[in-house]
Coordinates of C-alpha atoms and ligand atoms in Angstrom, one line a residue:
M1 CA 82.5 135.8 86.7
K2 CA 79.1 136.2 88.6
I3 CA 80.9 134.4 91.9
R4 CA 83.7 137.1 91.4
T5 CA 81.3 140.2 90.9
A6 CA 79.2 139.0 93.8
L7 CA 82.3 139.1 95.9
L8 CA 83.5 142.1 94.7
A9 CA 80.4 143.8 95.5
T10 CA 80.4 142.0 99.0
A11 CA 83.9 143.4 99.4
C12 CA 83.0 146.9 98.6
A13 CA 79.9 146.8 100.4
F14 CA 81.8 145.7 103.6
A15 CA 84.6 148.1 102.9
L16 CA 82.3 150.9 102.5
S17 CA 79.9 150.0 105.3
A18 CA 83.0 149.8 107.5
C19 CA 84.3 153.2 106.4
G20 CA 81.0 155.1 105.6
G21 CA 78.0 154.1 107.5
D22 CA 74.6 154.8 106.1
D23 CA 76.3 156.1 102.6
A24 CA 77.7 152.8 102.2
S25 CA 74.7 151.2 100.9
P26 CA 73.8 153.8 98.0
T27 CA 77.3 153.9 97.2
A28 CA 78.0 150.4 97.2
D29 CA 75.4 149.5 94.4
P30 CA 76.5 151.9 91.9
A31 CA 80.1 151.0 92.8
A32 CA 79.6 147.4 91.9
T33 CA 77.5 148.2 88.7
P34 CA 80.5 150.2 87.0
S35 CA 82.8 148.0 88.2
T36 CA 81.0 145.2 86.6
A37 CA 80.7 146.6 83.4
P38 CA 84.1 147.4 82.7
A39 CA 85.0 144.0 83.8
E40 CA 82.9 142.4 81.1
T41 CA 84.1 144.9 78.4
S42 CA 87.7 144.8 79.2
P43 CA 88.2 141.3 78.4
A44 CA 86.5 141.9 75.0
Q45 CA 88.4 144.6 74.4
T46 CA 91.7 143.2 75.4
P47 CA 92.1 140.5 72.6
P48 CA 91.8 143.3 70.0
A49 CA 93.5 145.8 71.9
T50 CA 96.3 143.0 72.3
T51 CA 96.4 142.5 68.5
D52 CA 96.5 146.1 67.9
A53 CA 99.2 146.7 69.9
A54 CA 101.4 143.8 68.9
P55 CA 102.0 145.4 65.3
G56 CA 101.5 148.8 67.0
D57 CA 104.4 148.0 68.9
M58 CA 106.2 146.4 66.3
A59 CA 106.4 149.7 64.3
P60 CA 107.7 151.6 66.9
A61 CA 109.8 149.2 68.2
D62 CA 111.5 148.9 64.5
T63 CA 112.2 152.7 64.8
A64 CA 113.1 152.5 68.4
P65 CA 116.4 150.3 68.1
A66 CA 117.2 152.5 64.9
D67 CA 116.7 155.7 67.2
S68 CA 118.7 154.3 69.9
A69 CA 121.3 152.9 67.3
D70 CA 121.7 156.6 66.1
A71 CA 121.5 157.9 69.9
A72 CA 124.4 155.6 70.9
P73 CA 127.0 157.3 68.6
Q74 CA 125.6 160.6 69.5
D75 CA 125.9 159.8 73.4
A76 CA 129.5 158.8 72.3
T77 CA 130.1 162.2 70.6
A78 CA 128.4 164.0 73.2
S79 CA 130.9 162.3 75.6
A80 CA 133.7 163.3 73.3
G81 CA 132.3 166.6 73.6
G82 CA 133.4 167.2 77.3
A83 CA 130.6 165.1 79.5
C84 CA 132.1 163.7 82.4
E85 CA 129.7 160.7 82.5
V86 CA 128.6 157.9 80.2
E87 CA 126.1 155.1 80.4
I88 CA 126.7 151.4 79.2
E89 CA 124.3 148.9 79.1
G90 CA 125.0 145.1 79.6
N91 CA 122.5 142.5 78.7
D92 CA 121.6 138.6 79.0
A93 CA 123.5 138.1 75.7
M94 CA 126.5 138.9 77.6
Q95 CA 127.4 142.3 75.5
F96 CA 128.0 145.7 76.3
N97 CA 126.3 148.3 73.8
T98 CA 129.6 150.1 73.2
K99 CA 133.2 149.1 72.6
S100 CA 134.6 152.5 73.7
I101 CA 134.4 155.0 76.4
T102 CA 136.1 158.4 76.1
I103 CA 137.0 160.5 79.1
P104 CA 137.8 163.9 78.4
S105 CA 140.9 165.2 80.4
S106 CA 138.8 168.1 81.4
C107 CA 137.0 166.3 83.8
D108 CA 138.2 165.9 87.5
D109 CA 136.0 163.3 88.1
F110 CA 134.1 160.7 85.5
T111 CA 131.1 158.8 86.2
I112 CA 130.0 155.4 84.6
T113 CA 126.8 154.4 85.0
L114 CA 126.0 150.6 84.3
V115 CA 122.3 149.5 83.4
H116 CA 121.6 145.7 83.2
T117 CA 118.8 145.7 80.6
G118 CA 118.5 141.9 80.9
T119 CA 116.2 139.8 83.5
M120 CA 118.8 137.0 84.4
P121 CA 120.2 137.0 88.1
V122 CA 123.5 138.3 89.1
A123 CA 124.7 134.8 89.6
A124 CA 124.0 133.5 86.2
M125 CA 124.7 136.7 84.2
G126 CA 126.4 139.2 86.4
H127 CA 127.8 142.1 84.8
N128 CA 130.3 145.0 86.2
V129 CA 132.6 147.6 84.3
V130 CA 136.2 147.3 85.6
I131 CA 138.6 149.9 83.9
T132 CA 142.4 149.1 84.3
E133 CA 145.3 149.6 82.1
S134 CA 145.1 147.3 79.1
G135 CA 148.1 145.4 80.1
D136 CA 146.6 144.7 83.7
M137 CA 143.2 143.4 82.4
Q138 CA 143.7 139.7 82.1
G139 CA 145.8 139.7 85.4
V140 CA 142.7 141.5 87.1
N141 CA 140.4 139.2 85.3
A142 CA 141.8 136.0 86.4
D143 CA 142.2 137.3 90.2
G144 CA 138.7 138.5 90.0
M145 CA 137.5 135.1 89.1
A146 CA 139.4 133.6 92.1
A147 CA 138.1 136.0 94.5
G148 CA 134.4 134.8 93.5
L149 CA 130.8 136.1 93.3
E150 CA 131.0 137.5 96.9
Q151 CA 133.8 139.7 96.2
G152 CA 132.1 140.9 92.5
Y153 CA 134.7 139.0 90.9
V154 CA 136.9 141.6 91.6
K155 CA 140.2 141.1 93.9
P156 CA 139.8 143.2 97.0
D157 CA 141.9 146.4 97.3
D158 CA 143.5 145.5 93.7
D159 CA 145.7 148.5 93.0
R160 CA 145.5 147.6 89.2
V161 CA 141.8 148.5 89.4
I162 CA 141.2 152.2 88.3
A163 CA 137.7 152.0 88.7
K164 CA 134.8 149.5 89.1
T165 CA 131.1 149.2 89.5
E166 CA 129.0 146.9 91.6
L167 CA 128.4 143.7 90.1
I168 CA 124.6 143.6 89.2
G169 CA 121.9 141.6 87.7
G170 CA 119.1 142.1 85.2
G171 CA 117.2 145.2 85.6
E172 CA 119.7 146.5 88.0
T173 CA 121.9 149.7 87.8
S174 CA 125.4 150.7 89.4
S175 CA 127.3 153.9 88.9
V176 CA 130.9 154.6 89.9
T177 CA 132.3 158.1 90.0
F178 CA 136.6 158.4 90.3
S179 CA 139.0 160.7 89.9
T180 CA 140.4 160.9 86.5
S181 CA 144.0 161.9 88.1
N182 CA 145.3 158.6 87.5
L183 CA 144.4 158.6 83.8
E184 CA 147.0 159.9 81.2
A185 CA 145.7 161.4 78.4
G186 CA 146.6 158.8 75.5
G187 CA 147.3 155.8 77.8
D188 CA 146.0 152.4 77.0
Y189 CA 143.0 151.6 79.0
K190 CA 140.5 148.8 78.9
F191 CA 137.1 148.6 80.5
F192 CA 135.6 144.9 81.0
C193 CA 133.1 142.8 82.9
S194 CA 135.0 140.5 85.4
F195 CA 132.3 137.9 85.5
P196 CA 133.9 134.9 84.5
G197 CA 134.2 134.3 80.8
H198 CA 132.6 137.7 80.1
A199 CA 135.5 139.6 79.6
A200 CA 136.6 138.1 76.2
L201 CA 133.1 139.6 74.9
M202 CA 132.5 142.4 77.3
N203 CA 135.4 144.6 76.8
G204 CA 136.1 148.0 75.2
S205 CA 138.7 150.9 75.0
V206 CA 139.1 153.6 77.4
I207 CA 140.1 156.7 75.6
V208 CA 141.6 159.6 77.5
E209 CA 141.8 162.6 75.5
Ligands
LIG301 CU1 129.3 140.3 82.5

Protein backbone atom coordinates (compact mmCIF):
# COMPACT_ATOMS: atom_id res chain seq x y z
CA MET A 1 0.00 0.00 0.00
CA LYS A 2 2.61 2.52 1.08
CA ILE A 3 4.91 1.54 -1.74
CA ARG A 4 2.13 1.78 -4.28
CA THR A 5 1.08 5.14 -2.90
CA ALA A 6 4.62 6.39 -3.04
CA LEU A 7 4.97 5.13 -6.58
CA LEU A 8 1.67 6.71 -7.52
CA ALA A 9 2.67 9.98 -5.95
CA THR A 10 6.01 9.83 -7.72
CA ALA A 11 4.36 8.96 -10.96
CA CYS A 12 1.88 11.78 -10.55
CA ALA A 13 4.56 14.22 -9.58
CA PHE A 14 6.66 13.14 -12.50
CA ALA A 15 3.79 13.33 -14.93
CA LEU A 16 2.67 16.66 -13.64
CA SER A 17 6.13 18.12 -13.54
CA ALA A 18 6.67 16.89 -17.04
CA CYS A 19 3.55 18.70 -18.12
CA GLY A 20 3.13 21.55 -15.70
CA GLY A 21 6.43 23.12 -14.60
CA ASP A 22 6.11 25.14 -11.37
CA ASP A 23 2.46 24.35 -10.87
CA ALA A 24 3.30 20.69 -10.71
CA SER A 25 4.63 20.57 -7.14
CA PRO A 26 1.65 22.16 -5.38
CA THR A 27 -0.75 20.17 -7.56
CA ALA A 28 1.05 16.91 -7.07
CA ASP A 29 0.71 16.87 -3.27
CA PRO A 30 -3.02 17.49 -3.08
CA ALA A 31 -3.49 15.09 -5.95
CA ALA A 32 -1.58 12.36 -4.16
CA THR A 33 -3.48 12.83 -0.91
CA PRO A 34 -7.01 12.42 -2.24
CA SER A 35 -5.94 9.55 -4.47
CA THR A 36 -4.65 7.77 -1.37
CA ALA A 37 -7.76 8.42 0.65
CA PRO A 38 -10.21 6.91 -1.83
CA ALA A 39 -7.82 4.05 -2.40
CA GLU A 40 -8.01 3.19 1.29
CA THR A 41 -11.73 3.64 1.63
CA SER A 42 -12.65 1.79 -1.54
CA PRO A 43 -11.29 -1.58 -0.39
CA ALA A 44 -13.19 -1.05 2.85
CA GLN A 45 -16.32 -0.20 0.92
CA THR A 46 -15.91 -2.95 -1.61
CA PRO A 47 -16.85 -5.94 0.57
CA PRO A 48 -20.11 -4.39 1.84
CA ALA A 49 -20.78 -2.94 -1.60
CA THR A 50 -20.31 -6.36 -3.17
CA THR A 51 -22.41 -8.00 -0.51
CA ASP A 52 -25.14 -5.44 -1.00
CA ALA A 53 -24.85 -5.73 -4.74
CA ALA A 54 -25.19 -9.51 -4.77
CA PRO A 55 -28.65 -9.66 -3.21
CA GLY A 56 -29.42 -6.39 -4.94
CA ASP A 57 -28.55 -7.97 -8.27
CA MET A 58 -30.50 -11.06 -7.43
CA ALA A 59 -33.73 -9.17 -7.07
CA PRO A 60 -33.45 -7.26 -10.35
CA ALA A 61 -32.02 -10.38 -11.96
CA ASP A 62 -35.13 -12.26 -10.96
CA THR A 63 -37.36 -9.63 -12.40
CA ALA A 64 -35.18 -9.12 -15.47
CA PRO A 65 -35.69 -12.62 -16.90
CA ALA A 66 -39.38 -12.25 -16.16
CA ASP A 67 -39.38 -9.00 -18.07
CA SER A 68 -37.38 -10.37 -20.94
CA ALA A 69 -39.55 -13.48 -20.98
CA ASP A 70 -42.50 -11.15 -21.33
CA ALA A 71 -40.62 -9.14 -23.89
CA ALA A 72 -39.88 -12.10 -26.14
CA PRO A 73 -43.50 -12.83 -27.00
CA GLN A 74 -44.08 -9.11 -27.31
CA ASP A 75 -41.24 -8.93 -29.81
CA ALA A 76 -42.75 -11.81 -31.71
CA THR A 77 -46.08 -10.06 -31.70
CA ALA A 78 -44.42 -6.86 -32.82
CA SER A 79 -42.77 -8.77 -35.62
CA ALA A 80 -46.09 -10.28 -36.60
CA GLY A 81 -47.50 -6.79 -36.53
CA GLY A 82 -45.32 -5.75 -39.41
CA ALA A 83 -41.76 -5.23 -38.21
CA CYS A 84 -39.31 -6.18 -40.93
CA GLU A 85 -36.62 -7.28 -38.54
CA VAL A 86 -36.08 -9.61 -35.63
CA GLU A 87 -33.32 -10.20 -33.10
CA ILE A 88 -32.43 -13.73 -32.08
CA GLU A 89 -30.17 -14.72 -29.23
CA GLY A 90 -27.95 -17.79 -29.12
CA ASN A 91 -26.17 -18.86 -25.94
CA ASP A 92 -23.45 -21.14 -24.63
CA ALA A 93 -26.07 -23.80 -23.87
CA MET A 94 -26.71 -24.34 -27.58
CA GLN A 95 -30.09 -22.61 -27.54
CA PHE A 96 -31.89 -19.95 -29.50
CA ASN A 97 -34.28 -17.82 -27.48
CA THR A 98 -37.13 -18.33 -29.94
CA LYS A 99 -38.71 -21.21 -31.84
CA SER A 100 -40.25 -19.15 -34.60
CA ILE A 101 -39.70 -16.10 -36.74
CA THR A 102 -42.55 -14.33 -38.43
CA ILE A 103 -41.87 -12.51 -41.67
CA PRO A 104 -44.71 -10.27 -42.82
CA SER A 105 -45.22 -10.53 -46.54
CA SER A 106 -45.55 -6.76 -46.56
CA CYS A 107 -41.79 -6.55 -45.99
CA ASP A 108 -39.70 -6.25 -49.15
CA ASP A 109 -36.60 -7.00 -47.11
CA PHE A 110 -36.23 -8.66 -43.76
CA THR A 111 -33.34 -8.34 -41.32
CA ILE A 112 -32.27 -10.96 -38.83
CA THR A 113 -29.79 -9.99 -36.15
CA LEU A 114 -28.13 -12.80 -34.26
CA VAL A 115 -26.65 -11.98 -30.87
CA HIS A 116 -24.42 -14.57 -29.23
CA THR A 117 -24.97 -13.93 -25.54
CA GLY A 118 -22.41 -16.49 -24.43
CA THR A 119 -18.67 -16.25 -24.00
CA MET A 120 -17.38 -19.37 -25.73
CA PRO A 121 -15.28 -18.98 -28.88
CA VAL A 122 -16.68 -19.56 -32.34
CA ALA A 123 -14.74 -22.79 -32.85
CA ALA A 124 -16.30 -24.34 -29.76
CA MET A 125 -19.81 -22.84 -29.65
CA GLY A 126 -20.26 -20.97 -32.91
CA HIS A 127 -23.75 -19.98 -33.96
CA ASN A 128 -25.34 -18.74 -37.14
CA VAL A 129 -28.85 -18.45 -38.48
CA VAL A 130 -29.52 -20.23 -41.74
CA ILE A 131 -32.91 -20.16 -43.46
CA THR A 132 -34.00 -22.82 -45.92
CA GLU A 133 -37.13 -24.60 -46.98
CA SER A 134 -37.87 -27.21 -44.34
CA GLY A 135 -37.09 -30.03 -46.74
CA ASP A 136 -33.62 -28.61 -47.40
CA MET A 137 -32.58 -28.21 -43.80
CA GLN A 138 -30.92 -31.58 -43.35
CA GLY A 139 -29.04 -31.49 -46.62
CA VAL A 140 -27.82 -27.93 -46.13
CA ASN A 141 -26.78 -28.79 -42.61
CA ALA A 142 -24.84 -31.88 -43.71
CA ASP A 143 -23.12 -30.05 -46.56
CA GLY A 144 -22.34 -27.18 -44.21
CA MET A 145 -20.63 -29.53 -41.80
CA ALA A 146 -18.55 -30.88 -44.65
CA ALA A 147 -17.67 -27.33 -45.76
CA GLY A 148 -16.09 -26.73 -42.38
CA LEU A 149 -15.47 -23.92 -39.95
CA GLU A 150 -13.68 -21.71 -42.47
CA GLN A 151 -16.87 -21.56 -44.52
CA GLY A 152 -18.95 -20.87 -41.43
CA TYR A 153 -20.40 -24.38 -41.81
CA VAL A 154 -22.38 -23.34 -44.88
CA LYS A 155 -21.48 -24.66 -48.30
CA PRO A 156 -20.45 -21.72 -50.49
CA ASP A 157 -23.05 -20.60 -53.07
CA ASP A 158 -25.61 -23.07 -51.79
CA ASP A 159 -28.76 -22.19 -53.74
CA ARG A 160 -30.91 -23.82 -51.08
CA VAL A 161 -29.83 -21.21 -48.55
CA ILE A 162 -32.37 -18.38 -48.51
CA ALA A 163 -30.43 -16.34 -45.95
CA LYS A 164 -27.62 -16.79 -43.50
CA THR A 165 -25.74 -14.77 -40.92
CA GLU A 166 -22.06 -15.13 -40.24
CA LEU A 167 -20.96 -17.82 -37.80
CA ILE A 168 -20.11 -15.98 -34.58
CA GLY A 169 -18.73 -16.67 -31.14
CA GLY A 170 -19.66 -15.39 -27.68
CA GLY A 171 -20.21 -11.67 -27.42
CA GLU A 172 -20.50 -11.19 -31.16
CA THR A 173 -23.38 -10.04 -33.35
CA SER A 174 -24.19 -10.65 -37.00
CA SER A 175 -26.99 -9.29 -39.13
CA VAL A 176 -28.31 -10.32 -42.50
CA THR A 177 -30.83 -8.48 -44.64
CA PHE A 178 -32.43 -10.43 -47.45
CA SER A 179 -35.18 -10.01 -50.00
CA THR A 180 -38.43 -11.73 -49.17
CA SER A 181 -39.15 -12.25 -52.87
CA ASN A 182 -38.05 -15.89 -52.64
CA LEU A 183 -40.42 -16.62 -49.79
CA GLU A 184 -44.01 -17.68 -50.31
CA ALA A 185 -46.70 -16.81 -47.81
CA GLY A 186 -47.69 -19.98 -46.01
CA GLY A 187 -44.50 -21.74 -47.18
CA ASP A 188 -42.67 -24.25 -45.05
CA TYR A 189 -39.37 -22.77 -43.91
CA LYS A 190 -36.92 -23.34 -41.11
CA PHE A 191 -34.16 -21.41 -39.44
CA PHE A 192 -31.35 -23.26 -37.77
CA CYS A 193 -27.71 -23.14 -36.66
CA SER A 194 -25.45 -25.14 -38.95
CA PHE A 195 -22.60 -25.57 -36.47
CA PRO A 196 -22.07 -29.35 -36.26
CA GLY A 197 -24.54 -30.91 -33.87
CA HIS A 198 -26.45 -27.72 -33.13
CA ALA A 199 -29.37 -27.89 -35.55
CA ALA A 200 -31.12 -30.60 -33.58
CA LEU A 201 -31.67 -28.15 -30.74
CA MET A 202 -31.16 -24.84 -32.50
CA ASN A 203 -33.95 -24.69 -35.02
CA GLY A 204 -37.36 -23.15 -35.45
CA SER A 205 -40.05 -22.26 -37.92
CA VAL A 206 -40.04 -19.33 -40.29
CA ILE A 207 -43.60 -18.18 -40.79
CA VAL A 208 -44.35 -16.02 -43.80
CA GLU A 209 -47.73 -14.34 -43.56
CU1 LIG B 1 -24.91 -23.01 -32.93
